[in-house]
């Protein structure tokens, strides 16, 4: 065993103990507490199935919307005047670094029946009764999109900024119209960033907990929330473990497929760690 | 292609959407009334006064800070250690170690939370700074790991050979040659690890006891009881600290970039 | 062959039967080299020939698959690099980027437990030796490439190592700087009486600096001798072709007897006597002539020129005249079925007496021919 492997042992042992063992325990418990029927229950009970489908559907929707919104934003950050760049960058990072807890709280204050939007509209006399903006999937969608949008922007921006503006200029020089130059040159080159952003947002979205719990309605729980409630409210840790395993397998499958196309490092925002071929620069 | 006016307008609207929640929370935290209002009718510092004189809040604040610092420290030590193995080790395939090192940030937090909760409750752990710090360091390790592995990849391997040729043992080379070179990246990773612990709710919620709470856990508890301006004030303070961490990271990165530019 | 003056002599190095295997690939195949104290030896060879591998084995970074390394008759084959008391210089300088010049040079002293009180004096001495006294507090990135390499050199010699190893130390520098550094390094190593092993793929550098050259090819030691011997008595066609420009003649039409070899083609005829003793029975003879040895005359003068005897020749047409710095390269195309071509070099000052397309006779005294054997792959 070489020196560097030895130097890595403390880290691997620690991670194994505090991350690996719990995961193994979850898997064991899902089959033994009380038994494999946990899975039967999950795949036959509409509550769990519904929650799984809802989670996947919500995460997919949020991912698509995030990409559509994030792309022009990232493009602006990469190609505008310095002032616009700085402004958009500052606002993005302000949002990114505001805790998702606080942002979720804010959306509650905005969307509540007595919240900012409803008060405003009532003061204007547009409506008599508050609009049902909260405790539903719409609120969850808005909150999740807001929390996840910066991830998508940053992933796309990371790729866009490495695409040489001269490539577009060259295309223009050869007589391409600007729109065509964008779609034929820049957009294809930026696709790895789009893919990285999509995978990141989708995977994080699958595990969302606070936002759906706070903004969502009764009977509309996402999987993470179900997991927590099985442990805390229903005292069925085995069922929670089985739900976790389902979630883990799903996330794992997505990552296995995704990493055939994009490096894990690119997904988490640091392509430099994907293989040694990039090490030279 | 220069973005069109239409695209710029769209970007600015989106930027407003992005910062609106932060601004709303900050503004309402200065409200004088009992309910959340926006825009403010009357400003005051009463909620800040209430928080900063409340022993419970201060204690939670201290807990959060300690957990964050301790978690960042653990993440630094073990994250770097795993990065060593991934970068230079030969015994285990690099891919496997990279997956392990990054894994904790791609796995749903709730799964980590119940897993650790199951293990810790068996061992009688929880309800104090060290247990939560250990749990949080798992979430922090990937940040240190990713940053130091990237720094490792940029290192010149001959420099370490030069140290060995100078008569330094491998351990001395590690501490005097390798670590100082990747220190800025380790620092950035640790700050990110601190940040991730600082506003973490889910794991903290599973490991809390009535006598031991962190700020996010208290906020979360308040939120579920109803919306109050004092929550906004605490949230603003929480965000403020996050921003400070972020600014330090930006400064370290800036300095690092400048140094790299200096290389002939 | 020791050039050291009053200073302590360097170490004697003995590499015996060194082989290195990477999986099924043999990077070094039974290489044996003995280096006398104070000798400057260059490992020369094309890229991938195994130079770095051999140097790293000598340094102790790598373990040979088989073979023995002794320094002053002590077996160090299993001694790790940091216990071998070597100085080493790398192609990309490999200075510690987070330490200033002074700390870089102090590092090996600290590692070798030199008392603090003595360090400063040694650092100053090493910096003076490489003319870098004024840069003590600079960080490596604040120095030019040449300056960084000087600091690397100072760091390598500050502990007065028994042996200095250099892996293409000048490879990253521009040509002019490289040439002045070659002389400086050589001077310094002589002054200190160091045993030096230098790696390069640049044969000019090898010839300028070395007492002896070890020519490697595909992991094998092809020839180990002084530069002059390597040039004048190459022990195979490979050596001759590697060291300096050559015209190589090989043919099935050959006459060999006890005293001479004659070979000829459609348009040429060469004979050689010198070096016959280096051929063994079964070797295929090859005759080599350097482009500088060849004269050109009008083809019409053939009988006059060859009348006196003892000359080799080729008859053909001038196909190109190329100006290359201080010399002129003329290519003569012999025609015939073997499509023989000949390279001729002339100093630029001499008058050009031929023109492209002209029929010429290229001729030279047969004593200028080098006789050697075909390199067996
Ligand atoms: N770690 C290694 N694994 C496999 N092959 C190697 C390794 N190191 C070097 N080689 C091979 O050994 C040969 C000699 O390499 P090297 O000593 O670096 O050549 P040189 O320095 O003469 O250019 C090359 O073909 C190279 O590809
Ligand atoms: Mg080499």
mmCIF file of C-alpha atoms and ligand atoms in Angstrom, chain C residues 51-52 167-168 199, ligand 2:
data_model
loop_
_atom_site.group_PDB
_atom_site.id
_atom_site.type_symbol
_atom_site.label_atom_id
_atom_site.label_comp_id
_atom_site.label_asym_id
_atom_site.label_seq_id
_atom_site.Cartn_x
_atom_site.Cartn_y
_atom_site.Cartn_z
ATOM 1 C CA UNK C 51 16.661 8.007 -19.879
ATOM 2 C CA UNK C 52 14.324 9.329 -17.216
ATOM 3 C CA UNK C 167 16.693 15.486 -16.030
ATOM 4 C CA UNK C 168 16.668 17.695 -19.110
ATOM 5 C CA UNK C 199 19.742 13.556 -19.188
HETATM 6 MG MG1 LIG D 2 12.473 11.939 -19.959
#
